[in-house]
Amino acid sequence: MKQFFALLVLLLVVATACSSGSGTDPISPSSEGLEQTPVLSSSGSSGKLSTPTAIPETSESPIGSAKGVQGGTLVLLGSDPPTLDPHLNSDATSAIYAVEIFGGLMTIDQNLAIVGDLAESWDMSPDGTTTTFRLRPGSSFHNGRLVTATDVKWSMERATDPITESYNASVFLNDIVGVSERLSGLSNNISGITIINDQTLTIKTDAPKAYFLSKLTYPVSSVLDRDNVGIGKGWILEPNGTGPFKLAEYRPGELLRLTRFDDYHLGPAILDEVEFLLSGGDGMLMYENDEIHATGIGLSLLEGILDPSNALNLEVVQAPPQFGVDYFGFNTSEPPFDDIKVRQAFNYAIDRQTLATALLQDLVVPASGILPPGFPGYNPDLEGYGYDPEKAVQLLQESRYGEAGELPRITLTVPGSFGAAISPSIEAMLAMWEENLGADISVLQTEWAIFLQDLHQNRFQMFGGLGWIADYPDPENFLDVLFHSESTNNQSEYMNREVDRLLEQARVEQDETVRFQLYHQLEELIVEDAPWVPLWHSNGGHILVKPNVEDFFVFPLIIPKYRYVYFTD
């Protein structure tokens, strides 16, 4: 789901899968305390993964207890979303709001399991290609109109309509029979979706896909109200969604306010409202002044706040590692990164461990590959690229360019305000490339929304300051979504026919052990080809949460979560 703006401000400021300054969760430990990482998100297997912070043991409302309080407004710092249209979602900032306002057939619960949202139940045909979904009785849009199977089909056809220009429709819906024809304009409908009655529909995929239900949790599968969308471009400021919260107010650069949907089919939120302050500010100062209820902790302040004698120490919450990776990407079709040895040289010339320790206080783990630790399919034996300046020089000399002086001009594009200071981490890496390879690299900064547009159109020679956060817990969400040659999320224009073949084999493999072995092999091939410089994964972190705020869970990926939060006396 989600590219996140990792503006590797790998320093004493703020950081993060899933876009920052537009990036991830507004209080993610990686969104404050490291450098802000805009997060790309693409958002599969069912089942439980590593435990998020303070997962409730039951789904029962805590309000019956002596301490619980119904209602109240949770206030947080936030960022303006590049879009509020879930069918156009491609970054983590947008997804944070989309998953609260909209919903689809499936969702991810607080235990990180793939569960039904609008779908109450489903079953699969013997050949594994046709899923029959039965909608949850009484599930409705925010205006009270009941959701029907026709709404589900229309919404997927709207997402895949070429006129919609959904960047991720092909990535998350293309397994469905008829979607490719719809995307190419050859069909006015999706032939693989059949309406049985108002409450029942079937969806046919081109082959058995183990991760298919997981893909339906991504915002591009959200069910929209046709009449609402039909009012014109302004519909998105008055969306008639099905999620736990309604969009009550959005003033760009100032405020985004969500209010509880009392008739939410999975049980209404306990809070009355969630307010996201978009005008910026010093999160720590605002927290201490009781202007917001939670915040990340800047690296420069972390040691002092973790001291038991600090009054804020009791308000610290340990956050789990996020399922994401920060990276630099190369356009492998453009000189000098059309040469694998140049790409490998850039990988060997970076001292990830020193950067992680000296600049990021080991809140990140140097990345050997793409998949994060603890994620399904993670390979702990993958070696990746160590720091080896001599080998880097040797590889550069063996390339068709021979030496740094023969390299064409290199421009690194990163998210950020024009004229703003380059983050210390990026400066450190540029210095390493210059010192170890003699590479002179200029830096161009563009605003996050514009950066995303240009990234999607493969306009960059070299790009960085961002990351990818999982949309759902399956290695397909990283390796296939990002590296198959026909994926719209393959911004490196990477092509390896053997990788494509193995990815397509993994798509239909039903034995999970065999499938994960294929992904191990695939990740090794991709890392060897070096379309990226993988940098690091989250190592967890800390945030501050007010003592009267309960069940403020910090999850390793973006899911609907604010309906769980409540205040105490």
Coordinates of C-alpha atoms in Angstrom, one line a residue:
M1 CA 0.0 0.0 0.0
K2 CA 2.4 2.3 0.7
Q3 CA 5.4 4.0 -0.1
F4 CA 6.6 6.0 2.8
F5 CA 8.6 9.1 2.6
A6 CA 11.6 7.9 4.5
L7 CA 13.4 11.2 4.2
L8 CA 16.2 9.4 5.8
V9 CA 16.6 12.1 8.3
L10 CA 18.5 9.4 9.9
L11 CA 19.4 11.7 12.7
L12 CA 18.0 13.5 15.6
V13 CA 14.8 14.6 14.1
V14 CA 12.1 12.3 12.8
A15 CA 11.5 8.9 10.8
T16 CA 9.8 5.6 9.4
A17 CA 6.9 0.6 4.3
C18 CA 3.1 1.6 3.2
S19 CA 5.5 8.6 3.1
S20 CA 6.4 11.2 5.7
G21 CA 6.4 14.8 6.3
S22 CA 4.0 12.8 4.6
G23 CA 4.8 9.4 5.6
T24 CA 3.4 6.9 8.0
D25 CA 1.6 6.8 11.2
P26 CA 1.7 10.3 12.7
I27 CA 3.0 9.0 16.0
S28 CA 5.1 6.2 14.6
P29 CA 8.5 6.0 16.4
S30 CA 9.9 6.2 12.9
S31 CA 8.0 9.3 12.1
E32 CA 9.6 11.2 14.9
G33 CA 13.0 10.5 16.3
L34 CA 14.8 9.5 13.1
E35 CA 14.2 11.0 9.9
Q36 CA 10.9 11.1 8.3
T37 CA 10.5 8.4 5.8
P38 CA 7.8 8.9 3.3
V39 CA 6.2 5.6 3.0
L40 CA 5.1 3.9 -0.2
S41 CA 2.6 1.3 0.4
S42 CA 1.4 -1.2 -1.9
S43 CA -0.9 -2.9 1.9
G44 CA -0.8 -12.0 2.6
S45 CA -1.3 -14.9 4.4
S46 CA -3.9 -15.2 7.0
G47 CA -3.0 -15.9 10.6
K48 CA -1.2 -14.1 13.4
L49 CA 2.2 -12.5 13.2
S50 CA 4.4 -10.8 15.8
T51 CA 2.4 -9.2 18.6
P52 CA 1.7 -5.5 18.3
T53 CA 1.9 -3.3 21.4
A54 CA -0.8 -4.1 23.9
I55 CA -3.2 -6.2 21.9
P56 CA -6.5 -6.7 23.7
E57 CA -7.3 -10.3 24.6
T58 CA -11.0 -9.9 23.8
S59 CA -13.0 -7.7 21.5
E60 CA -15.4 -6.7 24.3
S61 CA -15.8 -3.1 25.0
P62 CA -13.8 -1.9 28.0
I63 CA -16.4 0.7 28.8
G64 CA -18.2 -1.5 31.2
S65 CA -15.2 -1.3 33.5
A66 CA -14.9 1.4 36.2
K67 CA -12.3 3.3 34.4
G68 CA -13.5 3.4 30.8
V69 CA -15.1 6.5 29.4
Q70 CA -17.4 6.6 26.4
G71 CA -16.6 9.4 23.9
G72 CA -13.9 12.1 23.8
T73 CA -11.6 13.4 21.1
L74 CA -8.2 12.0 20.4
V75 CA -5.8 14.7 19.1
L76 CA -2.7 13.8 17.1
L77 CA -0.3 15.5 14.7
G78 CA -0.8 14.4 11.1
S79 CA 0.2 15.1 7.5
D80 CA -1.9 16.2 4.5
P81 CA -2.7 13.1 2.4
P82 CA -1.7 13.1 -1.3
T83 CA -5.2 11.8 -1.9
L84 CA -8.3 10.8 0.1
D85 CA -9.7 8.6 -2.7
P86 CA -8.9 5.0 -1.6
H87 CA -8.8 3.9 -5.3
L88 CA -6.0 6.3 -5.9
N89 CA -4.0 5.3 -2.7
S90 CA -0.3 4.6 -3.1
D91 CA 1.3 5.9 0.0
A92 CA 1.1 5.4 3.8
T93 CA 0.0 8.9 4.7
S94 CA -3.2 8.5 2.6
A95 CA -3.8 5.0 3.8
I96 CA -3.8 6.1 7.5
Y97 CA -7.1 8.0 6.8
A98 CA -8.5 5.7 4.1
V99 CA -8.6 2.6 6.3
E100 CA -10.6 4.5 8.9
I101 CA -13.2 6.1 6.4
F102 CA -13.6 3.2 4.0
G103 CA -13.7 -0.5 4.0
G104 CA -14.0 -3.5 1.6
L105 CA -14.7 -7.2 1.8
M106 CA -11.7 -8.0 3.9
T107 CA -9.6 -6.3 6.6
I108 CA -6.7 -6.9 9.0
D109 CA -7.6 -7.1 12.7
Q110 CA -5.7 -6.1 15.8
N111 CA -4.1 -9.6 15.8
L112 CA -2.8 -9.0 12.3
A113 CA -5.1 -11.7 10.9
I114 CA -6.9 -11.4 7.6
V115 CA -10.6 -11.3 8.5
G116 CA -13.9 -10.3 7.0
D117 CA -15.0 -6.7 6.9
L118 CA -18.1 -6.2 4.8
A119 CA -17.9 -10.0 4.1
E120 CA -19.4 -12.0 6.9
S121 CA -18.3 -15.3 5.4
W122 CA -16.7 -16.8 2.3
D123 CA -15.8 -20.1 0.8
M124 CA -13.6 -21.3 -2.0
S125 CA -14.4 -23.6 -4.9
P126 CA -12.5 -27.0 -5.0
D127 CA -10.2 -25.7 -7.7
G128 CA -9.2 -22.7 -5.6
T129 CA -10.2 -20.1 -8.2
T130 CA -13.7 -19.0 -7.2
T131 CA -14.5 -17.4 -3.9
T132 CA -18.2 -16.9 -2.8
F133 CA -18.6 -13.9 -0.5
R134 CA -21.7 -13.3 1.7
L135 CA -22.1 -9.7 2.9
R136 CA -22.5 -9.0 6.6
P137 CA -26.2 -8.3 7.3
G138 CA -26.9 -4.7 8.2
S139 CA -23.6 -3.4 6.9
S140 CA -24.2 0.1 5.6
F141 CA -22.7 3.3 4.2
H142 CA -22.4 6.3 6.5
N143 CA -25.7 7.6 5.2
G144 CA -27.5 4.5 6.3
R145 CA -28.0 2.8 2.9
L146 CA -27.3 -0.9 3.1
V147 CA -24.3 -2.2 1.1
T148 CA -25.1 -4.6 -1.7
A149 CA -23.1 -7.0 -3.9
T150 CA -23.8 -4.5 -6.7
D151 CA -21.9 -1.8 -4.7
V152 CA -18.9 -4.2 -4.4
K153 CA -18.8 -5.0 -8.1
W154 CA -19.3 -1.4 -9.2
S155 CA -16.5 -0.2 -6.9
M156 CA -14.0 -2.7 -8.3
E157 CA -15.0 -1.7 -11.8
R158 CA -14.6 2.0 -10.9
A159 CA -11.1 1.3 -9.5
T160 CA -10.1 -0.5 -12.7
D161 CA -11.7 1.9 -15.1
P162 CA -8.8 3.6 -17.1
I163 CA -10.5 6.9 -16.5
T164 CA -10.0 6.6 -12.7
E165 CA -6.2 6.3 -13.3
S166 CA -5.7 4.1 -10.2
Y167 CA -2.0 3.5 -9.8
N168 CA -2.4 0.3 -7.8
A169 CA -5.5 -1.3 -9.4
S170 CA -3.4 -3.5 -11.6
V171 CA -1.2 -4.5 -8.7
F172 CA -3.9 -5.6 -6.3
L173 CA -6.9 -6.6 -8.5
N174 CA -5.2 -8.1 -11.6
D175 CA -5.6 -11.6 -10.3
I176 CA -9.3 -11.3 -10.9
V177 CA -10.5 -12.6 -14.3
G178 CA -11.4 -9.7 -16.5
V179 CA -9.5 -7.0 -14.7
S180 CA -6.8 -6.8 -17.3
E181 CA -9.4 -6.3 -20.0
R182 CA -11.1 -3.6 -17.9
L183 CA -7.8 -1.8 -17.3
S184 CA -7.0 -1.8 -21.0
G185 CA -10.4 -0.4 -21.9
L186 CA -11.4 -3.5 -23.7
S187 CA -14.3 -4.2 -21.4
N188 CA -16.9 -2.2 -19.5
N189 CA -17.1 -4.7 -16.7
I190 CA -15.1 -7.3 -14.8
S191 CA -16.2 -10.6 -16.1
G192 CA -14.8 -12.5 -13.1
I193 CA -17.2 -10.9 -10.6
T194 CA -20.7 -12.3 -10.6
I195 CA -23.6 -11.0 -8.5
I196 CA -25.7 -13.8 -7.1
N197 CA -28.1 -11.7 -5.1
D198 CA -28.0 -8.5 -3.1
Q199 CA -26.0 -10.1 -0.3
T200 CA -23.9 -12.6 -2.3
L201 CA -21.2 -12.4 -5.1
T202 CA -18.5 -14.6 -6.5
I203 CA -15.0 -13.5 -7.6
K204 CA -13.0 -15.7 -9.9
T205 CA -9.2 -15.5 -10.1
D206 CA -7.0 -16.6 -13.0
A207 CA -5.4 -19.3 -10.8
P208 CA -5.4 -20.3 -7.1
K209 CA -3.7 -17.5 -5.2
A210 CA -2.8 -18.0 -1.5
Y211 CA -2.6 -14.3 -0.9
F212 CA -5.8 -13.3 -2.8
L213 CA -7.9 -12.5 0.3
S214 CA -5.0 -10.4 1.7
K215 CA -4.9 -8.2 -1.3
L216 CA -8.6 -7.4 -0.8
T217 CA -7.6 -5.5 2.4
Y218 CA -5.8 -2.8 0.3
P219 CA -7.7 0.5 -0.1
V220 CA -8.1 0.1 -3.8
S221 CA -10.7 -2.6 -3.0
S222 CA -12.7 -0.2 -0.9
V223 CA -16.5 -0.2 -1.5
L224 CA -17.8 3.3 -2.5
D225 CA -21.3 4.7 -3.0
R226 CA -21.9 5.2 -6.7
D227 CA -24.3 8.1 -6.1
N228 CA -21.8 9.8 -3.8
V229 CA -19.0 9.5 -6.3
G230 CA -21.4 10.8 -9.0
I231 CA -21.7 14.2 -7.5
G232 CA -18.3 15.1 -9.0
K233 CA -14.8 15.9 -7.8
G234 CA -16.0 17.3 -4.5
W235 CA -17.3 13.9 -3.4
I236 CA -14.1 13.1 -1.6
L237 CA -14.6 15.9 0.8
E238 CA -18.0 14.4 1.7
P239 CA -17.3 10.7 1.3
N240 CA -20.0 8.2 2.0
G241 CA -17.8 5.3 3.2
T242 CA -18.4 2.2 5.3
G243 CA -15.5 2.5 7.8
P244 CA -15.6 3.1 11.5
F245 CA -15.2 6.8 11.1
K246 CA -16.7 9.5 8.9
L247 CA -14.8 12.4 7.5
A248 CA -16.3 15.4 9.3
E249 CA -13.9 18.1 8.2
Y250 CA -10.8 18.5 6.1
R251 CA -8.9 21.8 5.9
P252 CA -5.6 21.2 4.0
G253 CA -2.7 22.3 6.0
E254 CA -4.8 22.8 9.1
L255 CA -7.1 20.0 10.3
L256 CA -8.5 16.6 9.4
R257 CA -11.3 15.5 11.7
L258 CA -13.0 12.1 11.9
T259 CA -16.2 11.3 13.8
R260 CA -17.5 8.0 15.0
F261 CA -19.9 6.0 12.7
D262 CA -22.4 4.8 15.2
D263 CA -23.8 2.0 13.0
Y264 CA -20.4 0.5 12.0
H265 CA -21.0 -3.2 11.3
L266 CA -18.0 -4.4 13.3
G267 CA -19.0 -2.4 16.4
P268 CA -18.7 1.4 16.8
A269 CA -15.7 3.2 18.0
I270 CA -15.6 4.3 21.6
L271 CA -14.1 7.7 20.8
D272 CA -16.3 10.5 19.5
E273 CA -13.7 11.9 17.3
V274 CA -10.1 11.8 16.1
E275 CA -8.5 15.1 15.1
F276 CA -5.2 15.3 13.1
L277 CA -3.5 18.6 13.3
L278 CA -1.9 19.2 9.9
S279 CA -0.3 22.6 10.5
G280 CA 2.9 21.1 12.0
G281 CA 4.6 22.0 15.2
D282 CA 7.0 20.6 17.8
G283 CA 5.4 17.3 18.7
M284 CA 7.2 17.0 22.1
L285 CA 6.3 20.6 23.1
M286 CA 2.7 20.1 22.1
Y287 CA 2.6 16.8 24.0
E288 CA 4.0 18.4 27.1
N289 CA 1.4 21.2 26.8
D290 CA -1.4 18.7 26.5
E291 CA -2.2 19.8 23.0
I292 CA -1.9 16.2 21.6
H293 CA -2.3 12.8 23.1
A294 CA 0.7 10.9 21.6
T295 CA 3.9 11.7 19.9
G296 CA 7.1 10.1 18.7
I297 CA 10.3 10.8 20.6
G298 CA 13.2 12.6 18.9
L299 CA 16.5 10.8 19.1
S300 CA 18.1 13.6 20.9
L301 CA 15.5 13.3 23.7
L302 CA 15.2 9.6 23.9
E303 CA 17.9 8.8 26.4
G304 CA 16.6 11.5 28.8
I305 CA 13.0 10.3 28.6
L306 CA 14.0 6.7 29.1
D307 CA 15.7 7.7 32.4
P308 CA 13.5 6.3 35.2
S309 CA 13.8 9.6 37.0
N310 CA 12.1 11.5 34.1
A311 CA 8.5 12.3 34.8
L312 CA 7.6 11.3 31.2
N313 CA 9.2 7.8 31.6
L314 CA 5.9 6.3 32.8
E315 CA 4.2 7.4 29.6
V316 CA 6.6 5.7 27.3
V317 CA 5.2 2.9 25.1
Q318 CA 7.5 0.4 23.4
A319 CA 6.6 0.1 19.7
P320 CA 7.3 -3.1 17.7
P321 CA 9.4 -3.0 14.6
Q322 CA 7.5 -2.0 11.5
F323 CA 7.3 -4.3 8.6
G324 CA 9.1 -2.1 6.2
V325 CA 12.4 -1.3 4.5
D326 CA 14.1 2.0 3.7
Y327 CA 16.1 2.1 0.5
F328 CA 17.7 4.0 -2.5
G329 CA 16.5 2.9 -5.9
F330 CA 18.2 3.0 -9.3
N331 CA 16.7 3.3 -12.7
T332 CA 18.3 0.2 -14.2
S333 CA 17.4 1.3 -17.7
E334 CA 19.4 4.6 -17.4
P335 CA 23.2 5.1 -17.3
P336 CA 25.1 4.5 -15.3
F337 CA 22.8 2.2 -13.4
D338 CA 22.1 0.1 -16.5
D339 CA 25.4 -1.7 -15.5
I340 CA 24.9 -4.2 -12.7
K341 CA 28.5 -3.7 -11.5
V342 CA 27.9 0.0 -10.9
R343 CA 24.8 -0.8 -8.8
Q344 CA 26.7 -3.4 -6.8
A345 CA 29.6 -1.0 -6.3
F346 CA 27.2 1.6 -4.8
N347 CA 25.9 -1.1 -2.4
Y348 CA 29.4 -2.1 -1.2
A349 CA 30.4 1.5 -0.7
I350 CA 27.8 2.2 2.1
D351 CA 28.6 1.5 5.8
R352 CA 25.1 0.7 6.9
Q353 CA 26.1 -0.5 10.4
T354 CA 28.0 2.7 11.3
L355 CA 25.1 4.9 10.1
A356 CA 22.6 2.8 12.0
T357 CA 24.6 3.0 15.2
A358 CA 26.1 6.4 15.1
L359 CA 23.2 8.3 13.6
L360 CA 20.2 6.2 14.5
Q361 CA 21.1 4.8 17.9
D362 CA 20.4 1.3 16.6
L363 CA 16.7 2.0 16.3
V364 CA 17.1 0.4 12.8
V365 CA 18.7 -2.8 11.7
P366 CA 21.0 -2.8 8.6
A367 CA 19.2 -4.5 5.7
S368 CA 20.7 -7.5 4.0
G369 CA 17.8 -7.8 1.6
I370 CA 14.2 -6.7 1.1
L371 CA 12.0 -8.5 3.6
P372 CA 12.0 -7.3 7.2
P373 CA 12.9 -9.5 10.2
G374 CA 9.9 -11.3 11.6
F375 CA 8.0 -11.1 8.4
P376 CA 6.6 -14.2 6.7
G377 CA 9.3 -15.5 4.3
Y378 CA 12.1 -13.6 5.9
N379 CA 15.5 -15.2 5.3
P380 CA 17.9 -14.7 8.2
D381 CA 20.7 -16.4 6.2
L382 CA 20.7 -13.8 3.4
E383 CA 24.1 -12.1 3.4
G384 CA 23.5 -9.0 1.3
Y385 CA 26.2 -6.4 0.9
G386 CA 28.7 -5.7 3.6
Y387 CA 30.8 -2.6 3.7
D388 CA 33.8 -3.3 1.3
P389 CA 35.2 -0.1 -0.3
E390 CA 37.9 -2.0 -2.1
K391 CA 35.4 -4.4 -3.7
A392 CA 33.3 -1.4 -4.6
V393 CA 36.2 0.2 -6.5
Q394 CA 37.0 -3.1 -8.2
L395 CA 33.4 -3.5 -9.4
L396 CA 33.3 0.1 -10.7
Q397 CA 36.6 -0.5 -12.6
E398 CA 35.1 -3.7 -14.1
S399 CA 32.0 -1.9 -15.3
R400 CA 31.7 -0.5 -18.8
Y401 CA 32.4 2.9 -17.3
G402 CA 35.7 2.0 -15.8
E403 CA 36.0 4.7 -13.2
A404 CA 34.0 7.5 -11.5
G405 CA 35.3 10.1 -14.0
E406 CA 33.6 8.3 -16.8
L407 CA 30.3 8.1 -15.1
P408 CA 27.5 10.3 -16.5
R409 CA 26.1 13.0 -14.3
I410 CA 24.1 11.4 -11.4
T411 CA 21.1 13.1 -9.8
L412 CA 19.5 11.7 -6.6
T413 CA 15.9 12.8 -6.1
V414 CA 14.4 12.7 -2.6
P415 CA 11.2 14.0 -1.1
G416 CA 11.5 17.3 0.6
S417 CA 10.9 21.0 0.4
F418 CA 12.9 22.9 -2.3
G419 CA 15.9 24.5 -0.7
A420 CA 15.6 22.7 2.6
A421 CA 18.7 21.2 4.2
I422 CA 19.6 17.7 3.1
S423 CA 19.3 15.2 6.0
P424 CA 22.6 14.3 7.7
S425 CA 22.1 10.6 6.8
I426 CA 21.8 11.4 3.1
E427 CA 24.8 13.7 3.4
A428 CA 26.7 10.9 5.0
M429 CA 25.9 8.4 2.3
L430 CA 26.8 10.9 -0.4
A431 CA 30.1 11.5 1.3
M432 CA 30.7 7.7 1.3
W433 CA 30.0 7.4 -2.4
E434 CA 32.3 10.3 -3.1
E435 CA 35.1 9.1 -0.9
N436 CA 35.0 5.4 -1.8
L437 CA 34.0 5.7 -5.5
G438 CA 34.8 9.2 -6.5
A439 CA 31.1 9.7 -7.4
D440 CA 29.8 13.2 -7.5
I441 CA 26.1 13.1 -7.0
S442 CA 23.7 16.2 -7.1
V443 CA 20.5 16.1 -5.0
L444 CA 17.1 17.4 -6.1
Q445 CA 14.2 17.7 -3.6
T446 CA 10.6 17.7 -4.5
E447 CA 7.4 17.8 -2.5
W448 CA 6.0 14.4 -1.5
A449 CA 2.9 14.4 -3.6
I450 CA 4.9 15.5 -6.7
F451 CA 7.7 13.1 -5.8
L452 CA 5.1 10.3 -5.9
Q453 CA 3.7 11.3 -9.3
D454 CA 7.2 11.4 -10.8
L455 CA 8.2 8.1 -9.1
H456 CA 5.1 6.4 -10.5
Q457 CA 6.1 7.6 -14.0
N458 CA 9.7 6.3 -13.6
R459 CA 11.2 9.8 -14.1
F460 CA 14.1 9.4 -11.7
Q461 CA 17.7 8.3 -12.4
M462 CA 18.3 7.6 -8.7
F463 CA 15.8 8.1 -5.9
G464 CA 15.9 7.8 -2.1
G465 CA 14.6 9.1 1.2
L466 CA 11.7 6.7 1.2
G467 CA 10.7 3.3 2.1
W468 CA 8.1 0.6 1.6
I469 CA 5.8 -0.7 4.3
A470 CA 3.8 -3.9 4.1
D471 CA 0.2 -3.7 3.2
Y472 CA -0.5 -7.3 4.2
P473 CA 1.7 -10.0 5.7
D474 CA 3.0 -11.9 2.7
P475 CA 6.3 -11.8 0.8
E476 CA 4.5 -11.3 -2.4
N477 CA 3.6 -7.8 -1.2
F478 CA 7.3 -6.9 -1.4
L479 CA 9.0 -9.1 -4.0
D480 CA 6.3 -9.5 -6.6
V481 CA 4.7 -6.0 -6.2
L482 CA 8.1 -4.2 -6.4
F483 CA 10.2 -6.3 -8.7
H484 CA 8.1 -8.1 -11.3
S485 CA 8.9 -6.5 -14.7
E486 CA 5.3 -5.8 -15.4
S487 CA 4.4 -4.3 -12.0
T488 CA 3.5 -0.6 -11.9
N489 CA 5.4 -0.4 -8.6
N490 CA 8.6 -1.5 -10.3
Q491 CA 10.1 2.0 -10.2
S492 CA 13.6 0.7 -10.9
E493 CA 12.5 -0.7 -14.3
Y494 CA 14.2 -3.8 -13.2
M495 CA 13.9 -6.8 -15.5
N496 CA 15.1 -10.3 -15.0
R497 CA 13.2 -13.1 -16.9
E498 CA 14.2 -15.7 -14.3
V499 CA 12.9 -13.6 -11.5
D500 CA 9.6 -13.0 -13.4
R501 CA 9.3 -16.8 -14.0
L502 CA 9.8 -17.7 -10.3
L503 CA 7.5 -14.9 -9.1
E504 CA 4.8 -16.3 -11.4
Q505 CA 5.5 -19.8 -10.0
A506 CA 5.2 -18.5 -6.4
R507 CA 1.9 -16.9 -7.2
V508 CA 0.2 -20.2 -7.7
E509 CA 2.2 -22.4 -5.3
Q510 CA -0.2 -23.7 -2.6
D511 CA 2.4 -25.3 -0.3
E512 CA 3.5 -22.4 1.9
T513 CA 6.9 -24.0 2.7
V514 CA 7.7 -24.4 -1.0
R515 CA 6.4 -20.9 -1.8
F516 CA 8.6 -19.3 0.9
Q517 CA 11.6 -21.3 -0.4
L518 CA 10.9 -19.7 -3.8
Y519 CA 10.8 -16.3 -2.3
H520 CA 14.2 -17.0 -0.6
Q521 CA 15.6 -17.8 -4.0
L522 CA 14.0 -14.8 -5.5
E523 CA 15.2 -12.4 -2.9
E524 CA 18.8 -13.6 -3.4
L525 CA 18.5 -13.1 -7.2
I526 CA 17.1 -9.6 -6.7
V527 CA 19.7 -8.5 -4.2
E528 CA 22.4 -9.9 -6.5
D529 CA 21.1 -7.8 -9.4
A530 CA 21.1 -4.7 -7.1
P531 CA 18.2 -2.6 -8.4
W532 CA 18.2 -1.1 -4.9
V533 CA 20.5 -0.1 -2.1
P534 CA 18.5 -1.7 0.8
L535 CA 19.4 0.4 3.9
W536 CA 17.6 -0.8 7.0
H537 CA 14.5 -2.1 8.8
S538 CA 12.9 -0.7 11.9
N539 CA 14.2 -2.1 15.2
G540 CA 11.2 -0.9 17.1
G541 CA 11.2 2.3 19.1
H542 CA 9.3 4.3 21.7
I543 CA 6.4 6.8 21.7
L544 CA 4.7 8.8 24.4
V545 CA 1.0 8.2 25.1
K546 CA -1.0 10.1 27.7
P547 CA -1.9 8.1 30.8
N548 CA -5.6 8.4 30.2
V549 CA -5.4 6.9 26.7
E550 CA -5.9 3.2 26.5
D551 CA -5.5 0.6 23.7
F552 CA -3.5 3.0 21.6
F553 CA -1.9 0.1 19.7
V554 CA 1.2 0.6 17.5
F555 CA 1.2 -1.9 14.7
P556 CA 3.9 -2.9 12.3
L557 CA 1.7 -2.1 9.3
I558 CA -1.3 0.3 8.7
I559 CA -4.7 -1.1 9.7
P560 CA -7.9 0.5 11.1
K561 CA -7.0 1.1 14.7
Y562 CA -8.7 4.1 16.2
R563 CA -12.0 2.3 17.0
Y564 CA -10.1 0.4 19.7
V565 CA -8.9 3.5 21.6
Y566 CA -10.7 4.9 24.6
F567 CA -10.1 7.3 27.5
T568 CA -10.1 6.6 31.2
D569 CA -11.1 8.9 34.1

